[in-house]
Amino acid sequence: MPRAQKARPGAKDSEGREWEDGSQEEDFKPLTREQARQWRARQPAVSLWRLVGLQLLVGLAAGAVAGLLTQSAPVGWSVLYGAASVVVPSALMVYGITSSAIARLLSGFAQAAFAGFLLWEGVKILLAVGMLWSAPMVVPDLSWVGLLIGLVLALKVYWFGLWVQTGRSNDK
């Protein structure tokens, strides 16, 4: 394992200034109880259920628009099923990490809560893969392009939803 080298006397940073070990370190000042309370009040409270609800609305709207634009019910159902293959696993995961008995039991223990998060993320991935695998059997005359469009739109809602929620809470 290589040893950390100390700065040579006269060593310079990228702007040509001389520096020594430790000169780049900032002083750490812990927050007081009141400062921590104020910081928490300024931070946005993001609701996972709102994100899932927004995904559902986008999926329903995309399915309806696709069906109307193409005049094809199978395309509309394909878009809807693509969105559902994101929404249903996400809803199950949100329930698992926020409302389930396991979540309430593990809420006081950070490592156990993280393990619970990983468990529900695995369940979410397996359910999404299972739904996509079964799509040709569930949706008659499946349109793969429609399925992909619904899937991508529902996935992109995460970023849009976070942007909307953080923007709204910063305006308060």
GROMACS .gro file of C-alpha atoms in nm:
model
  172
    1MET     CA    1   0.000   0.000   0.000
    2PRO     CA    2   0.155   0.335  -0.100
    3ARG     CA    3   0.226   0.580   0.175
    4ALA     CA    4   0.077   0.926   0.170
    5GLN     CA    5   0.343   1.173   0.074
    6LYS     CA    6   0.388   1.499   0.256
    7ALA     CA    7   0.406   1.817   0.057
    8ARG     CA    8   0.757   1.911  -0.037
    9PRO     CA    9   0.877   2.243   0.094
   10GLY     CA   10   0.798   2.501  -0.170
   11ALA     CA   11   0.525   2.288  -0.335
   12LYS     CA   12   0.260   2.496  -0.509
   13ASP     CA   13  -0.105   2.444  -0.587
   14SER     CA   14  -0.258   2.486  -0.933
   15GLU     CA   15  -0.274   2.864  -0.890
   16GLY     CA   16   0.091   2.893  -0.796
   17ARG     CA   17   0.041   2.952  -0.423
   18GLU     CA   18   0.256   2.768  -0.173
   19TRP     CA   19   0.077   2.527   0.056
   20GLU     CA   20   0.147   2.297   0.343
   21ASP     CA   21  -0.027   1.991   0.478
   22GLY     CA   22  -0.344   2.084   0.657
   23SER     CA   23  -0.364   2.435   0.518
   24GLN     CA   24  -0.656   2.333   0.294
   25GLU     CA   25  -0.866   2.203   0.584
   26GLU     CA   26  -1.167   2.405   0.693
   27ASP     CA   27  -1.275   2.448   1.052
   28PHE     CA   28  -1.575   2.229   1.128
   29LYS     CA   29  -1.842   2.396   1.338
   30PRO     CA   30  -2.128   2.175   1.459
   31LEU     CA   31  -2.476   2.325   1.442
   32THR     CA   32  -2.657   2.423   1.755
   33ARG     CA   33  -2.996   2.269   1.826
   34GLU     CA   34  -3.170   2.585   1.699
   35GLN     CA   35  -2.958   2.602   1.382
   36ALA     CA   36  -3.034   2.236   1.311
   37ARG     CA   37  -3.407   2.301   1.358
   38GLN     CA   38  -3.393   2.597   1.118
   39TRP     CA   39  -3.197   2.392   0.862
   40ARG     CA   40  -3.458   2.113   0.876
   41ALA     CA   41  -3.738   2.368   0.833
   42ARG     CA   42  -3.573   2.501   0.514
   43GLN     CA   43  -3.525   2.155   0.361
   44PRO     CA   44  -3.801   2.022   0.139
   45ALA     CA   45  -4.013   1.737   0.268
   46VAL     CA   46  -4.042   1.500  -0.027
   47SER     CA   47  -4.340   1.265  -0.024
   48LEU     CA   48  -4.272   0.931  -0.189
   49TRP     CA   49  -4.644   0.869  -0.221
   50ARG     CA   50  -4.683   1.192  -0.420
   51LEU     CA   51  -4.414   1.074  -0.659
   52VAL     CA   52  -4.593   0.742  -0.709
   53GLY     CA   53  -4.922   0.927  -0.758
   54LEU     CA   54  -4.761   1.154  -1.015
   55GLN     CA   55  -4.622   0.848  -1.194
   56LEU     CA   56  -4.971   0.700  -1.200
   57LEU     CA   57  -5.125   1.017  -1.342
   58VAL     CA   58  -4.857   1.047  -1.611
   59GLY     CA   59  -4.902   0.680  -1.702
   60LEU     CA   60  -5.280   0.714  -1.730
   61ALA     CA   61  -5.251   1.030  -1.937
   62ALA     CA   62  -4.983   0.882  -2.164
   63GLY     CA   63  -5.191   0.569  -2.221
   64ALA     CA   64  -5.499   0.773  -2.308
   65VAL     CA   65  -5.308   1.008  -2.539
   66ALA     CA   66  -5.130   0.720  -2.713
   67GLY     CA   67  -5.456   0.535  -2.765
   68LEU     CA   68  -5.630   0.845  -2.903
   69LEU     CA   69  -5.342   0.954  -3.128
   70THR     CA   70  -5.288   0.612  -3.282
   71GLN     CA   71  -5.657   0.513  -3.282
   72SER     CA   72  -5.532   0.179  -3.150
   73ALA     CA   73  -5.639   0.032  -2.818
   74PRO     CA   74  -5.342  -0.211  -2.802
   75VAL     CA   75  -5.098   0.082  -2.821
   76GLY     CA   76  -5.279   0.262  -2.540
   77TRP     CA   77  -5.283  -0.054  -2.326
   78SER     CA   78  -4.913  -0.112  -2.402
   79VAL     CA   79  -4.819   0.239  -2.287
   80LEU     CA   80  -5.037   0.195  -1.980
   81TYR     CA   81  -4.880  -0.142  -1.897
   82GLY     CA   82  -4.529   0.004  -1.944
   83ALA     CA   83  -4.611   0.275  -1.691
   84ALA     CA   84  -4.773   0.019  -1.459
   85SER     CA   85  -4.454  -0.187  -1.464
   86VAL     CA   86  -4.289   0.111  -1.293
   87VAL     CA   87  -4.578   0.236  -1.077
   88VAL     CA   88  -4.684  -0.094  -0.917
   89PRO     CA   89  -4.331  -0.196  -0.802
   90SER     CA   90  -4.263   0.161  -0.685
   91ALA     CA   91  -4.585   0.168  -0.483
   92LEU     CA   92  -4.498  -0.165  -0.322
   93MET     CA   93  -4.150  -0.039  -0.234
   94VAL     CA   94  -4.284   0.288  -0.090
   95TYR     CA   95  -4.532   0.092   0.121
   96GLY     CA   96  -4.253  -0.140   0.233
   97ILE     CA   97  -4.015   0.134   0.344
   98THR     CA   98  -4.273   0.370   0.493
   99SER     CA   99  -4.577   0.183   0.620
  100SER     CA  100  -4.507  -0.186   0.659
  101ALA     CA  101  -4.466  -0.356   0.995
  102ILE     CA  102  -4.102  -0.423   0.908
  103ALA     CA  103  -4.040  -0.051   0.845
  104ARG     CA  104  -4.195   0.043   1.180
  105LEU     CA  105  -3.990  -0.224   1.356
  106LEU     CA  106  -3.660  -0.116   1.197
  107SER     CA  107  -3.716   0.261   1.205
  108GLY     CA  108  -3.487   0.320   1.503
  109PHE     CA  109  -3.189   0.131   1.365
  110ALA     CA  110  -3.007   0.290   1.072
  111GLN     CA  111  -2.827  -0.023   0.947
  112ALA     CA  112  -3.139  -0.237   0.971
  113ALA     CA  113  -3.345   0.032   0.795
  114PHE     CA  114  -3.087   0.041   0.516
  115ALA     CA  115  -3.105  -0.337   0.487
  116GLY     CA  116  -3.484  -0.304   0.466
  117PHE     CA  117  -3.443  -0.047   0.189
  118LEU     CA  118  -3.219  -0.287  -0.003
  119LEU     CA  119  -3.470  -0.568   0.047
  120TRP     CA  120  -3.758  -0.360  -0.090
  121GLU     CA  121  -3.544  -0.233  -0.378
  122GLY     CA  122  -3.475  -0.596  -0.471
  123VAL     CA  123  -3.847  -0.678  -0.451
  124LYS     CA  124  -3.919  -0.376  -0.672
  125ILE     CA  125  -3.667  -0.484  -0.936
  126LEU     CA  126  -3.789  -0.844  -0.939
  127LEU     CA  127  -4.152  -0.737  -0.969
  128ALA     CA  128  -4.071  -0.493  -1.252
  129VAL     CA  129  -3.876  -0.761  -1.441
  130GLY     CA  130  -4.159  -1.009  -1.386
  131MET     CA  131  -4.417  -0.763  -1.514
  132LEU     CA  132  -4.211  -0.685  -1.824
  133TRP     CA  133  -4.151  -1.056  -1.887
  134SER     CA  134  -4.523  -1.129  -1.865
  135ALA     CA  135  -4.627  -0.830  -2.080
  136PRO     CA  136  -4.681  -1.032  -2.402
  137MET     CA  137  -4.912  -1.268  -2.213
  138VAL     CA  138  -5.107  -0.992  -2.035
  139VAL     CA  139  -5.148  -0.732  -2.313
  140PRO     CA  140  -5.299  -0.867  -2.637
  141ASP     CA  141  -5.124  -0.734  -2.952
  142LEU     CA  142  -4.852  -0.574  -2.738
  143SER     CA  143  -4.673  -0.275  -2.889
  144TRP     CA  144  -4.315  -0.291  -2.761
  145VAL     CA  145  -4.253   0.072  -2.857
  146GLY     CA  146  -4.562   0.177  -2.661
  147LEU     CA  147  -4.452  -0.032  -2.364
  148LEU     CA  148  -4.109   0.131  -2.372
  149ILE     CA  149  -4.258   0.481  -2.399
  150GLY     CA  150  -4.481   0.421  -2.097
  151LEU     CA  151  -4.189   0.276  -1.901
  152VAL     CA  152  -3.956   0.567  -1.977
  153LEU     CA  153  -4.219   0.832  -1.906
  154ALA     CA  154  -4.300   0.679  -1.568
  155LEU     CA  155  -3.930   0.654  -1.481
  156LYS     CA  156  -3.867   1.019  -1.572
  157VAL     CA  157  -4.144   1.131  -1.336
  158TYR     CA  158  -3.903   1.072  -1.044
  159TRP     CA  159  -3.686   1.362  -1.154
  160PHE     CA  160  -3.973   1.588  -1.250
  161GLY     CA  161  -4.158   1.511  -0.927
  162LEU     CA  162  -3.854   1.580  -0.713
  163TRP     CA  163  -3.795   1.906  -0.899
  164VAL     CA  164  -4.157   2.016  -0.850
  165GLN     CA  165  -4.165   1.920  -0.481
  166THR     CA  166  -3.833   2.082  -0.394
  167GLY     CA  167  -3.921   2.394  -0.592
  168ARG     CA  168  -4.260   2.426  -0.423
  169SER     CA  169  -4.117   2.390  -0.072
  170ASN     CA  170  -3.837   2.641  -0.142
  171ASP     CA  171  -4.096   2.901  -0.247
  172LYS     CA  172  -4.265   2.895   0.096
   0.00000   0.00000   0.00000
